[in-house]
mmCIF file of C-alpha atoms and ligand atoms in Angstrom:
data_model
loop_
_atom_site.group_PDB
_atom_site.id
_atom_site.type_symbol
_atom_site.label_atom_id
_atom_site.label_comp_id
_atom_site.label_asym_id
_atom_site.label_seq_id
_atom_site.Cartn_x
_atom_site.Cartn_y
_atom_site.Cartn_z
ATOM 1 C CA UNK R 30 0.027 -0.072 0.071
ATOM 2 C CA UNK R 31 2.853 2.555 0.895
ATOM 3 C CA UNK R 32 4.408 1.916 -2.373
ATOM 4 C CA UNK R 33 1.364 2.334 -4.051
ATOM 5 C CA UNK R 34 0.888 5.825 -2.419
ATOM 6 C CA UNK R 35 4.575 7.026 -3.186
ATOM 7 C CA UNK R 36 4.235 5.742 -6.713
ATOM 8 C CA UNK R 37 1.087 7.629 -7.188
ATOM 9 C CA UNK R 38 2.438 10.979 -5.706
ATOM 10 C CA UNK R 39 5.467 10.476 -7.952
ATOM 11 C CA UNK R 40 3.208 10.202 -10.939
ATOM 12 C CA UNK R 41 0.382 12.650 -10.545
ATOM 13 C CA UNK R 42 2.538 15.991 -11.000
ATOM 14 C CA UNK R 43 3.745 14.798 -14.500
ATOM 15 C CA UNK R 44 -0.142 14.040 -15.595
ATOM 16 C CA UNK R 45 -1.510 17.027 -13.946
ATOM 17 C CA UNK R 46 -0.116 20.350 -15.519
ATOM 18 C CA UNK R 47 -2.191 22.289 -13.454
ATOM 19 C CA UNK R 48 -5.592 23.927 -13.402
ATOM 20 C CA UNK R 49 -6.541 27.686 -13.735
ATOM 21 C CA UNK R 50 -10.090 28.871 -12.452
ATOM 22 C CA UNK R 51 -11.136 31.618 -14.848
ATOM 23 C CA UNK R 52 -13.476 34.490 -13.519
ATOM 24 C CA UNK R 53 -14.774 36.040 -16.854
ATOM 25 C CA UNK R 54 -18.049 37.406 -18.149
ATOM 26 C CA UNK R 55 -17.998 36.281 -21.496
ATOM 27 C CA UNK R 56 -21.425 34.516 -22.164
ATOM 28 C CA UNK R 57 -22.926 35.994 -25.453
ATOM 29 C CA UNK R 58 -22.721 33.878 -28.422
ATOM 30 C CA UNK R 59 -19.730 35.457 -29.772
ATOM 31 C CA UNK R 60 -17.928 35.713 -26.333
ATOM 32 C CA UNK R 61 -18.632 32.076 -25.589
ATOM 33 C CA UNK R 62 -17.226 31.003 -28.786
ATOM 34 C CA UNK R 63 -13.951 33.118 -28.305
ATOM 35 C CA UNK R 64 -13.671 31.514 -24.928
ATOM 36 C CA UNK R 65 -14.154 28.057 -25.619
ATOM 37 C CA UNK R 66 -11.311 28.360 -28.244
ATOM 38 C CA UNK R 67 -9.055 29.800 -25.331
ATOM 39 C CA UNK R 68 -10.218 26.838 -23.086
ATOM 40 C CA UNK R 69 -9.246 24.246 -25.865
ATOM 41 C CA UNK R 70 -5.774 25.904 -26.188
ATOM 42 C CA UNK R 71 -5.259 25.430 -22.498
ATOM 43 C CA UNK R 72 -6.360 21.953 -22.593
ATOM 44 C CA UNK R 73 -4.184 21.132 -25.602
ATOM 45 C CA UNK R 74 -1.264 22.602 -23.462
ATOM 46 C CA UNK R 75 -2.117 20.245 -20.427
ATOM 47 C CA UNK R 76 -4.098 22.994 -18.470
ATOM 48 C CA UNK R 77 -7.043 22.260 -16.985
ATOM 49 C CA UNK R 78 -9.703 24.802 -17.254
ATOM 50 C CA UNK R 79 -12.346 25.462 -14.110
ATOM 51 C CA UNK R 80 -14.790 27.988 -15.612
ATOM 52 C CA UNK R 81 -16.345 30.963 -13.363
ATOM 53 C CA UNK R 82 -18.527 32.709 -15.879
ATOM 54 C CA UNK R 83 -20.589 35.567 -14.308
ATOM 55 C CA UNK R 84 -22.834 36.775 -16.734
ATOM 56 C CA UNK R 85 -23.333 40.627 -17.519
ATOM 57 C CA UNK R 86 -21.974 42.875 -20.400
ATOM 58 C CA UNK R 87 -19.280 44.997 -19.472
ATOM 59 C CA UNK R 88 -18.078 42.906 -16.453
ATOM 60 C CA UNK R 89 -19.983 45.083 -13.615
ATOM 61 C CA UNK R 90 -21.368 41.818 -12.088
ATOM 62 C CA UNK R 91 -18.171 39.771 -12.619
ATOM 63 C CA UNK R 92 -16.124 42.755 -10.625
ATOM 64 C CA UNK R 93 -18.537 42.566 -7.974
ATOM 65 C CA UNK R 94 -17.859 38.802 -7.367
ATOM 66 C CA UNK R 95 -14.445 38.947 -7.808
ATOM 67 C CA UNK R 96 -14.419 41.676 -5.117
ATOM 68 C CA UNK R 97 -16.048 39.407 -2.788
ATOM 69 C CA UNK R 98 -14.150 36.573 -3.292
ATOM 70 C CA UNK R 99 -10.882 38.227 -3.056
ATOM 71 C CA UNK R 100 -11.870 39.846 0.228
ATOM 72 C CA UNK R 101 -12.915 36.567 1.629
ATOM 73 C CA UNK R 102 -9.326 35.023 0.608
ATOM 74 C CA UNK R 103 -10.321 33.140 -2.101
ATOM 75 C CA UNK R 104 -9.859 34.802 -5.315
ATOM 76 C CA UNK R 105 -10.083 32.682 -8.684
ATOM 77 C CA UNK R 106 -6.528 31.765 -10.153
ATOM 78 C CA UNK R 107 -7.113 34.180 -13.220
ATOM 79 C CA UNK R 108 -9.882 37.059 -13.876
ATOM 80 C CA UNK R 109 -10.487 39.575 -16.649
ATOM 81 C CA UNK R 110 -9.416 42.704 -15.401
ATOM 82 C CA UNK R 111 -8.556 45.633 -17.315
ATOM 83 C CA UNK R 112 -6.852 49.438 -17.385
ATOM 84 C CA UNK R 113 -6.035 51.075 -14.150
ATOM 85 C CA UNK R 114 -7.685 48.774 -12.003
ATOM 86 C CA UNK R 115 -5.015 46.310 -12.937
ATOM 87 C CA UNK R 116 -2.481 48.546 -11.002
ATOM 88 C CA UNK R 117 -5.204 49.145 -8.311
ATOM 89 C CA UNK R 118 -5.127 44.884 -7.536
ATOM 90 C CA UNK R 119 -1.371 45.149 -7.834
ATOM 91 C CA UNK R 120 -1.064 47.889 -5.338
ATOM 92 C CA UNK R 121 -3.022 45.589 -2.780
ATOM 93 C CA UNK R 122 -0.786 42.988 -3.603
ATOM 94 C CA UNK R 123 -3.182 40.538 -4.884
ATOM 95 C CA UNK R 124 -1.483 40.087 -8.340
ATOM 96 C CA UNK R 125 0.975 37.415 -9.228
ATOM 97 C CA UNK R 126 4.052 38.747 -11.424
ATOM 98 C CA UNK R 127 4.222 37.421 -14.869
ATOM 99 C CA UNK R 128 7.370 39.475 -15.866
ATOM 100 C CA UNK R 129 9.233 36.168 -16.796
ATOM 101 C CA UNK R 130 6.930 35.078 -19.412
ATOM 102 C CA UNK R 131 6.927 38.576 -20.747
ATOM 103 C CA UNK R 132 10.379 38.918 -20.980
ATOM 104 C CA UNK R 133 10.776 35.485 -22.481
ATOM 105 C CA UNK R 134 7.877 36.319 -25.234
ATOM 106 C CA UNK R 135 9.586 39.964 -25.862
ATOM 107 C CA UNK R 136 6.387 41.499 -24.931
ATOM 108 C CA UNK R 137 8.094 45.010 -24.718
ATOM 109 C CA UNK R 138 8.683 44.806 -28.662
ATOM 110 C CA UNK R 139 5.633 42.886 -29.541
ATOM 111 C CA UNK R 140 2.940 45.223 -27.740
ATOM 112 C CA UNK R 141 1.487 48.613 -28.769
ATOM 113 C CA UNK R 142 2.770 51.175 -25.884
ATOM 114 C CA UNK R 143 -0.705 52.080 -24.811
ATOM 115 C CA UNK R 144 -1.404 48.128 -24.286
ATOM 116 C CA UNK R 145 1.624 47.247 -22.596
ATOM 117 C CA UNK R 146 1.471 50.389 -20.215
ATOM 118 C CA UNK R 147 -1.925 49.109 -18.947
ATOM 119 C CA UNK R 148 -0.597 45.604 -18.380
ATOM 120 C CA UNK R 149 2.486 46.675 -16.055
ATOM 121 C CA UNK R 150 2.749 47.948 -12.266
ATOM 122 C CA UNK R 151 5.737 48.993 -10.770
ATOM 123 C CA UNK R 152 7.604 48.129 -13.929
ATOM 124 C CA UNK R 153 6.391 44.267 -13.789
ATOM 125 C CA UNK R 154 3.993 42.844 -16.111
ATOM 126 C CA UNK R 155 0.817 41.791 -14.169
ATOM 127 C CA UNK R 156 -1.619 40.853 -17.024
ATOM 128 C CA UNK R 157 -1.692 39.360 -20.295
ATOM 129 C CA UNK R 158 -3.454 41.401 -23.026
ATOM 130 C CA UNK R 159 -6.147 39.327 -25.140
ATOM 131 C CA UNK R 160 -7.217 42.081 -27.829
ATOM 132 C CA UNK R 161 -7.780 45.664 -28.361
ATOM 133 C CA UNK R 162 -11.443 46.472 -28.840
ATOM 134 C CA UNK R 163 -12.788 49.698 -30.646
ATOM 135 C CA UNK R 164 -15.785 51.429 -28.779
ATOM 136 C CA UNK R 165 -16.567 53.942 -31.541
ATOM 137 C CA UNK R 166 -18.557 52.032 -33.958
ATOM 138 C CA UNK R 167 -21.896 52.124 -35.695
ATOM 139 C CA UNK R 168 -23.414 49.005 -36.888
ATOM 140 C CA UNK R 169 -26.219 48.852 -39.474
ATOM 141 C CA UNK R 170 -28.324 46.182 -41.137
ATOM 142 C CA UNK R 171 -27.563 46.590 -44.931
ATOM 143 C CA UNK R 172 -30.868 45.509 -46.052
ATOM 144 C CA UNK R 173 -32.799 47.832 -43.516
ATOM 145 C CA UNK R 174 -30.932 50.670 -44.712
ATOM 146 C CA UNK R 175 -31.421 49.944 -48.731
ATOM 147 C CA UNK R 176 -35.182 49.426 -48.078
ATOM 148 C CA UNK R 177 -35.295 52.964 -46.098
ATOM 149 C CA UNK R 178 -32.711 54.851 -48.496
ATOM 150 C CA UNK R 179 -30.617 55.229 -45.290
ATOM 151 C CA UNK R 180 -26.649 55.001 -45.138
ATOM 152 C CA UNK R 181 -24.087 54.977 -42.453
ATOM 153 C CA UNK R 182 -24.141 58.430 -40.705
ATOM 154 C CA UNK R 183 -20.634 60.796 -40.874
ATOM 155 C CA UNK R 184 -21.805 62.981 -38.352
ATOM 156 C CA UNK R 185 -24.220 63.704 -35.392
ATOM 157 C CA UNK R 186 -26.726 65.916 -37.725
ATOM 158 C CA UNK R 187 -26.637 63.050 -40.351
ATOM 159 C CA UNK R 188 -27.068 60.502 -37.575
ATOM 160 C CA UNK R 189 -30.645 61.872 -36.864
ATOM 161 C CA UNK R 190 -31.380 62.367 -40.529
ATOM 162 C CA UNK R 191 -30.767 58.698 -41.149
ATOM 163 C CA UNK R 192 -32.368 57.733 -38.112
ATOM 164 C CA UNK R 193 -35.447 59.615 -39.441
ATOM 165 C CA UNK R 194 -35.298 57.472 -42.855
ATOM 166 C CA UNK R 195 -35.276 54.404 -40.575
ATOM 167 C CA UNK R 196 -38.258 55.653 -38.324
ATOM 168 C CA UNK R 197 -40.217 56.635 -41.514
ATOM 169 C CA UNK R 198 -39.905 53.274 -43.176
ATOM 170 C CA UNK R 199 -41.016 51.647 -40.040
ATOM 171 C CA UNK R 200 -37.678 50.268 -38.402
ATOM 172 C CA UNK R 201 -36.739 50.984 -34.883
ATOM 173 C CA UNK R 202 -33.413 53.355 -35.667
ATOM 174 C CA UNK R 203 -31.572 52.422 -33.124
ATOM 175 C CA UNK R 204 -31.071 49.140 -31.003
ATOM 176 C CA UNK R 205 -30.255 49.876 -27.092
ATOM 177 C CA UNK R 206 -29.974 48.021 -24.158
ATOM 178 C CA UNK R 207 -31.005 50.327 -21.109
ATOM 179 C CA UNK R 208 -28.126 49.353 -18.803
ATOM 180 C CA UNK R 209 -25.907 51.648 -17.226
ATOM 181 C CA UNK R 210 -22.986 50.495 -18.993
ATOM 182 C CA UNK R 211 -24.367 50.638 -22.230
ATOM 183 C CA UNK R 212 -25.751 54.245 -21.726
ATOM 184 C CA UNK R 213 -22.310 55.242 -20.717
ATOM 185 C CA UNK R 214 -21.087 53.558 -23.880
ATOM 186 C CA UNK R 215 -23.316 55.589 -25.853
ATOM 187 C CA UNK R 216 -22.563 58.934 -23.865
ATOM 188 C CA UNK R 217 -18.737 58.096 -24.365
ATOM 189 C CA UNK R 218 -19.312 57.908 -28.220
ATOM 190 C CA UNK R 219 -21.223 60.966 -28.509
ATOM 191 C CA UNK R 220 -18.558 62.752 -26.450
ATOM 192 C CA UNK R 221 -15.895 61.592 -28.872
ATOM 193 C CA UNK R 222 -17.642 62.839 -31.840
ATOM 194 C CA UNK R 223 -19.011 65.943 -30.716
ATOM 195 C CA UNK R 224 -16.086 67.214 -29.362
ATOM 196 C CA UNK R 225 -13.279 65.034 -31.013
ATOM 197 C CA UNK R 226 -10.294 63.334 -29.480
ATOM 198 C CA UNK R 227 -8.565 66.295 -27.725
ATOM 199 C CA UNK R 228 -11.765 67.624 -25.677
ATOM 200 C CA UNK R 229 -12.438 63.934 -24.818
ATOM 201 C CA UNK R 230 -8.686 63.603 -23.595
ATOM 202 C CA UNK R 231 -8.996 66.738 -21.606
ATOM 203 C CA UNK R 232 -12.681 66.320 -20.139
ATOM 204 C CA UNK R 233 -12.600 62.200 -19.481
ATOM 205 C CA UNK R 234 -8.944 61.418 -18.922
ATOM 206 C CA UNK R 235 -7.526 64.354 -17.314
ATOM 207 C CA UNK R 236 -10.852 65.207 -15.679
ATOM 208 C CA UNK R 237 -10.266 69.058 -16.476
ATOM 209 C CA UNK R 238 -13.051 70.948 -15.035
ATOM 210 C CA UNK R 239 -12.846 73.839 -17.757
ATOM 211 C CA UNK R 240 -13.238 71.086 -20.725
ATOM 212 C CA UNK R 241 -15.839 69.372 -18.349
ATOM 213 C CA UNK R 242 -17.811 72.640 -17.655
ATOM 214 C CA UNK R 243 -17.992 73.912 -21.265
ATOM 215 C CA UNK R 244 -20.191 74.511 -24.079
ATOM 216 C CA UNK R 245 -19.055 71.428 -25.632
ATOM 217 C CA UNK R 246 -20.327 69.455 -22.851
ATOM 218 C CA UNK R 247 -23.627 70.995 -23.066
ATOM 219 C CA UNK R 248 -23.980 70.063 -27.159
ATOM 220 C CA UNK R 249 -22.575 66.496 -26.097
ATOM 221 C CA UNK R 250 -25.660 66.376 -23.469
ATOM 222 C CA UNK R 251 -27.754 67.961 -26.186
ATOM 223 C CA UNK R 252 -27.229 65.372 -28.593
ATOM 224 C CA UNK R 253 -27.272 62.379 -26.097
ATOM 225 C CA UNK R 254 -30.554 63.673 -25.286
ATOM 226 C CA UNK R 255 -32.018 63.401 -28.528
ATOM 227 C CA UNK R 256 -31.493 59.824 -29.148
ATOM 228 C CA UNK R 257 -33.836 58.989 -26.393
ATOM 229 C CA UNK R 258 -36.448 59.269 -28.762
ATOM 230 C CA UNK R 259 -34.746 56.965 -31.331
ATOM 231 C CA UNK R 260 -34.841 53.781 -29.123
ATOM 232 C CA UNK R 261 -37.667 51.389 -28.655
ATOM 233 C CA UNK R 262 -39.983 51.240 -25.249
ATOM 234 C CA UNK R 263 -38.637 47.817 -24.477
ATOM 235 C CA UNK R 264 -35.079 49.156 -24.459
ATOM 236 C CA UNK R 265 -34.820 49.048 -20.448
ATOM 237 C CA UNK R 266 -32.486 46.357 -19.048
ATOM 238 C CA UNK R 267 -31.962 44.633 -22.549
ATOM 239 C CA UNK R 268 -28.685 43.087 -22.687
ATOM 240 C CA UNK R 269 -26.221 44.491 -25.607
ATOM 241 C CA UNK R 270 -26.200 41.210 -27.467
ATOM 242 C CA UNK R 271 -30.354 41.204 -27.570
ATOM 243 C CA UNK R 272 -29.937 44.666 -29.080
ATOM 244 C CA UNK R 273 -27.495 43.599 -31.630
ATOM 245 C CA UNK R 274 -29.696 40.679 -32.522
ATOM 246 C CA UNK R 275 -32.380 43.174 -33.222
ATOM 247 C CA UNK R 276 -30.207 44.540 -36.047
ATOM 248 C CA UNK R 277 -29.385 41.360 -37.213
ATOM 249 C CA UNK R 278 -32.762 40.350 -37.415
ATOM 250 C CA UNK R 279 -34.005 43.563 -39.370
ATOM 251 C CA UNK R 280 -36.050 44.981 -36.468
ATOM 252 C CA UNK R 281 -33.957 47.819 -35.849
ATOM 253 C CA UNK R 282 -31.394 49.796 -38.395
ATOM 254 C CA UNK R 283 -28.473 50.617 -36.401
ATOM 255 C CA UNK R 284 -26.602 50.006 -33.094
ATOM 256 C CA UNK R 285 -23.655 52.278 -31.396
ATOM 257 C CA UNK R 286 -21.530 49.713 -29.678
ATOM 258 C CA UNK R 287 -17.957 48.414 -29.596
ATOM 259 C CA UNK R 288 -16.847 45.510 -31.977
ATOM 260 C CA UNK R 289 -17.810 42.750 -29.800
ATOM 261 C CA UNK R 290 -20.775 43.210 -31.568
ATOM 262 C CA UNK R 291 -19.321 41.782 -34.433
ATOM 263 C CA UNK R 292 -18.756 38.233 -32.848
ATOM 264 C CA UNK R 293 -22.801 38.483 -32.829
ATOM 265 C CA UNK R 294 -23.018 39.174 -36.432
ATOM 266 C CA UNK R 295 -20.342 36.508 -36.915
ATOM 267 C CA UNK R 296 -21.987 33.675 -35.122
ATOM 268 C CA UNK R 297 -25.261 34.625 -36.604
ATOM 269 C CA UNK R 298 -23.497 33.858 -40.068
ATOM 270 C CA UNK R 299 -23.454 37.326 -41.167
ATOM 271 C CA UNK R 300 -20.853 39.166 -43.458
ATOM 272 C CA UNK R 301 -19.426 42.384 -43.025
ATOM 273 C CA UNK R 302 -20.144 44.732 -46.091
ATOM 274 C CA UNK R 303 -22.718 42.169 -47.015
ATOM 275 C CA UNK R 304 -25.646 41.947 -44.436
ATOM 276 C CA UNK R 305 -24.029 44.333 -41.910
ATOM 277 C CA UNK R 306 -22.321 47.635 -42.247
ATOM 278 C CA UNK R 307 -19.729 49.259 -40.075
ATOM 279 C CA UNK R 308 -18.299 52.638 -39.897
ATOM 280 C CA UNK R 309 -16.597 54.679 -37.526
ATOM 281 C CA UNK R 310 -19.310 56.222 -34.877
ATOM 282 C CA UNK R 311 -20.647 59.711 -36.360
ATOM 283 C CA UNK R 312 -18.215 62.340 -35.968
ATOM 284 C CA UNK R 313 -15.613 60.117 -34.908
ATOM 285 C CA UNK R 314 -13.361 59.188 -38.176
ATOM 286 C CA UNK R 315 -9.710 59.396 -37.237
ATOM 287 C CA UNK R 316 -10.122 58.851 -33.635
ATOM 288 C CA UNK R 317 -10.006 55.381 -31.875
ATOM 289 C CA UNK R 318 -11.539 54.787 -28.319
ATOM 290 C CA UNK R 319 -9.748 51.822 -27.270
ATOM 291 C CA UNK R 320 -10.664 49.093 -24.891
ATOM 292 C CA UNK R 321 -8.170 46.221 -24.044
ATOM 293 C CA UNK R 322 -9.267 42.997 -22.287
ATOM 294 C CA UNK R 323 -6.653 41.078 -20.443
ATOM 295 C CA UNK R 324 -6.350 38.396 -17.659
ATOM 296 C CA UNK R 325 -4.688 38.920 -14.503
ATOM 297 C CA UNK R 326 -3.466 36.100 -12.267
ATOM 298 C CA UNK R 327 -4.043 36.063 -8.678
ATOM 299 C CA UNK R 328 -1.108 35.031 -6.113
ATOM 300 C CA UNK R 329 -1.005 31.227 -5.719
ATOM 301 C CA UNK R 330 1.135 28.964 -3.649
ATOM 302 C CA UNK R 331 0.778 25.846 -5.215
ATOM 303 C CA UNK R 332 3.308 25.498 -8.085
ATOM 304 C CA UNK R 333 1.212 23.447 -10.521
ATOM 305 C CA UNK R 334 -1.442 26.422 -10.501
ATOM 306 C CA UNK R 335 1.513 29.051 -10.756
ATOM 307 C CA UNK R 336 2.793 27.070 -13.655
ATOM 308 C CA UNK R 337 -1.107 26.856 -15.216
ATOM 309 C CA UNK R 338 -1.390 30.696 -14.876
ATOM 310 C CA UNK R 339 1.869 31.135 -16.847
ATOM 311 C CA UNK R 340 0.997 28.575 -19.562
ATOM 312 C CA UNK R 341 -2.058 30.716 -19.917
ATOM 313 C CA UNK R 342 -0.595 34.172 -20.138
ATOM 314 C CA UNK R 343 2.084 32.719 -22.559
ATOM 315 C CA UNK R 344 -0.426 31.083 -24.762
ATOM 316 C CA UNK R 345 -2.744 34.171 -24.958
ATOM 317 C CA UNK R 346 0.013 36.282 -26.502
ATOM 318 C CA UNK R 347 0.900 33.142 -29.256
ATOM 319 C CA UNK R 348 0.215 33.932 -32.725
ATOM 320 C CA UNK R 349 -2.315 31.663 -33.372
ATOM 321 C CA UNK R 350 -4.365 32.443 -30.407
ATOM 322 C CA UNK R 351 -4.272 36.053 -31.329
ATOM 323 C CA UNK R 352 -5.662 35.328 -34.844
ATOM 324 C CA UNK R 353 -8.380 32.623 -33.923
ATOM 325 C CA UNK R 354 -9.806 34.398 -30.758
ATOM 326 C CA UNK R 355 -9.786 37.656 -32.274
ATOM 327 C CA UNK R 356 -11.771 36.697 -35.422
ATOM 328 C CA UNK R 357 -14.439 35.308 -33.066
ATOM 329 C CA UNK R 358 -14.601 38.356 -30.802
ATOM 330 C CA UNK R 359 -14.752 41.216 -33.293
ATOM 331 C CA UNK R 360 -11.426 42.464 -32.008
ATOM 332 C CA UNK R 361 -8.068 43.275 -33.430
ATOM 333 C CA UNK R 362 -4.846 41.426 -32.022
ATOM 334 C CA UNK R 363 -2.922 42.982 -29.018
ATOM 335 C CA UNK R 364 0.417 42.017 -30.838
ATOM 336 C CA UNK R 365 1.587 44.185 -33.875
ATOM 337 C CA UNK R 366 3.193 41.790 -36.123
ATOM 338 C CA UNK R 367 0.072 39.915 -36.961
ATOM 339 C CA UNK R 368 -0.766 39.128 -40.663
ATOM 340 C CA UNK R 369 -4.130 41.016 -41.330
ATOM 341 C CA UNK R 370 -5.463 38.825 -44.297
ATOM 342 C CA UNK R 371 -7.708 36.420 -42.594
ATOM 343 C CA UNK R 372 -9.794 39.617 -40.798
ATOM 344 C CA UNK R 373 -12.743 41.349 -42.271
ATOM 345 C CA UNK R 374 -12.806 44.653 -43.674
ATOM 346 C CA UNK R 375 -14.065 45.982 -40.210
ATOM 347 C CA UNK R 376 -11.078 44.773 -38.486
ATOM 348 C CA UNK R 377 -8.430 45.626 -41.236
ATOM 349 C CA UNK R 378 -9.816 49.160 -40.881
ATOM 350 C CA UNK R 379 -9.572 49.115 -36.981
ATOM 351 C CA UNK R 380 -6.128 47.809 -37.473
ATOM 352 C CA UNK R 381 -5.196 50.767 -39.906
ATOM 353 C CA UNK R 382 -7.011 53.318 -37.543
ATOM 354 C CA UNK R 383 -5.780 52.245 -34.482
ATOM 355 C CA UNK R 384 -1.982 52.685 -35.721
ATOM 356 C CA UNK R 385 -2.911 56.236 -37.571
ATOM 357 C CA UNK R 386 -4.626 57.155 -34.352
ATOM 358 C CA UNK R 387 -1.670 56.519 -32.384
ATOM 359 C CA UNK R 388 0.648 58.529 -34.475
ATOM 360 C CA UNK R 389 -2.087 61.539 -34.584
ATOM 361 C CA UNK R 390 -2.535 61.708 -31.013
ATOM 362 C CA UNK R 391 -6.515 60.787 -31.371
ATOM 363 C CA UNK R 392 -6.050 57.379 -29.751
ATOM 364 C CA UNK R 393 -8.107 57.527 -26.594
ATOM 365 C CA UNK R 394 -8.896 55.176 -23.673
ATOM 366 C CA UNK R 395 -12.613 54.198 -23.443
ATOM 367 C CA UNK R 396 -13.771 55.538 -20.024
ATOM 368 C CA UNK R 397 -16.947 53.347 -20.301
ATOM 369 C CA UNK R 398 -14.961 49.993 -20.465
ATOM 370 C CA UNK R 399 -12.470 50.716 -17.550
ATOM 371 C CA UNK R 400 -9.410 52.060 -19.538
ATOM 372 C CA UNK R 401 -9.471 55.579 -18.570
ATOM 373 C CA UNK R 402 -10.126 56.316 -14.767
ATOM 374 C CA UNK R 403 -10.499 54.908 -11.500
ATOM 375 C CA UNK R 404 -13.490 52.762 -10.719
ATOM 376 C CA UNK R 405 -14.805 55.390 -8.412
ATOM 377 C CA UNK R 406 -14.985 58.184 -11.270
ATOM 378 C CA UNK R 407 -16.198 56.062 -13.830
ATOM 379 C CA UNK R 408 -19.105 54.862 -11.533
ATOM 380 C CA UNK R 409 -19.964 58.612 -11.142
ATOM 381 C CA UNK R 410 -19.883 59.070 -14.912
ATOM 382 C CA UNK R 411 -22.194 55.978 -15.466
ATOM 383 C CA UNK R 412 -24.752 57.086 -13.003
ATOM 384 C CA UNK R 413 -24.702 60.590 -14.307
ATOM 385 C CA UNK R 414 -25.085 59.077 -18.131
ATOM 386 C CA UNK R 415 -27.989 56.654 -17.209
ATOM 387 C CA UNK R 416 -29.886 58.877 -15.232
ATOM 388 C CA UNK R 417 -29.557 61.609 -17.756
ATOM 389 C CA UNK R 418 -30.681 59.269 -20.779
ATOM 390 C CA UNK R 419 -33.614 57.945 -18.639
ATOM 391 C CA UNK R 420 -35.273 61.070 -17.428
ATOM 392 C CA UNK R 421 -35.789 64.344 -19.117
ATOM 393 C CA UNK R 422 -33.353 66.340 -17.635
ATOM 394 C CA UNK R 423 -32.278 69.198 -19.740
ATOM 395 C CA UNK R 424 -28.567 69.421 -21.008
ATOM 396 C CA UNK R 425 -27.533 72.093 -18.346
ATOM 397 C CA UNK R 426 -28.751 70.169 -16.037
ATOM 398 C CA UNK R 427 -26.682 67.081 -17.313
ATOM 399 C CA UNK R 428 -23.581 69.213 -17.151
ATOM 400 C CA UNK R 429 -23.779 70.397 -13.837
ATOM 401 C CA UNK R 430 -24.524 66.574 -12.465
ATOM 402 C CA UNK R 431 -21.307 65.592 -14.408
ATOM 403 C CA UNK R 432 -19.091 68.338 -12.948
ATOM 404 C CA UNK R 433 -20.068 67.785 -9.586
ATOM 405 C CA UNK R 434 -20.498 63.891 -9.702
ATOM 406 C CA UNK R 435 -16.823 63.779 -10.897
ATOM 407 C CA UNK R 436 -15.572 66.077 -8.253
ATOM 408 C CA UNK R 437 -17.146 64.099 -5.344
ATOM 409 C CA UNK R 438 -15.644 60.915 -6.793
ATOM 410 C CA UNK R 439 -11.853 62.042 -6.813
HETATM 411 C C1 LIG Y 515 -16.725 44.828 -22.847
HETATM 412 C C2 LIG Y 515 -15.289 43.803 -23.114
HETATM 413 C C3 LIG Y 515 -15.785 43.315 -24.361
HETATM 414 C C4 LIG Y 515 -17.020 42.795 -24.121
HETATM 415 C C5 LIG Y 515 -18.168 43.580 -23.822
HETATM 416 C C6 LIG Y 515 -19.625 43.391 -23.499
HETATM 417 O O1 LIG Y 515 -16.360 45.765 -21.467
HETATM 418 O O2 LIG Y 515 -13.999 44.437 -22.776
HETATM 419 O O3 LIG Y 515 -14.559 42.256 -24.271
HETATM 420 O O4 LIG Y 515 -17.165 41.398 -23.705
HETATM 421 O O5 LIG Y 515 -17.584 44.286 -22.677
HETATM 422 O O6 LIG Y 515 -19.775 42.049 -22.537
#
């Protein structure tokens, strides 16, 4: 018996390369397909995947669950974290260092600066970047546009003209889900389109009070408020992917949403340029609001668990993963050296625009997707955006609320 136990202990670690318990919120059609691919890659590398999915677009629910698990001393081994929150968790000592994986993979050379910077805290890599999503997109059903005589809008005046045509032809002009993060996403897109990248940077990244309390912000709230009448009466609480589905089904003409929406068009078998159309959101041509998804790793004492985390960090940056995952997710690769040929026209445009925007200084972090400001500040902006959008408040009231909420949250 003793001999058997001994030989089993000797044998087991070689078979089990370790396990990762992964907390994520990728549960829509396109998201789930992408996650299944990550899971398979890890299985091929000998790592067992323990799934901990917390549904809820934008990840608010997942973040709440993550906090309660971490506080009770039981964090998962990997979780979706992004932007400034990586540094916040790093500073609290929760995250494991994956610097050796990054050094061996030459991540400093492979990754764009804005991506690499968001992954590091105190000069060490604490997270592995999956991809770059662009937030400022407009999507449309090609057939619906044809029937209504509408086209993709180039600026906000044009947006209301095209929306009017869709409405007159009996379609819902804009598919929207009334959840705080979706209201904030819409608000962000309007702010970038109305004010431009420089204004956006000053107001929503630097939180400059003069930029916030300005005529431009008044115009932003004015446009944002006018959109209230272009959505249907069942929007409240609707998930973003159900809104995308309204465009896919031809019930609605357009959706303003990040390119994770493209994952839904793809799983529905639709093709870019044929069944659906994409363009930078109104007024945002040349600007790029970026949203980088990444996995961070929580400190583990078991060497097999640490090994599994490092395998996951390494696999995520492999060229095969960067291609296959991003094809189904709708995003573009985090690596700069990837071939573009297999990507569709929307993704190819996104890759070119990302590089151009970085050169032109019009690449801005998304505040609605956790890239720009602390959670406290983004929470305050979410509240103002959603309260405003779901009321008949005036633009003047919107500006006043925004200025005071941001001030109080800092
Ligand atoms: C974003 C996230 C995307 C996508 C979306 C909807 O915040 O970065 O990957 O999942 O939410 O859930």
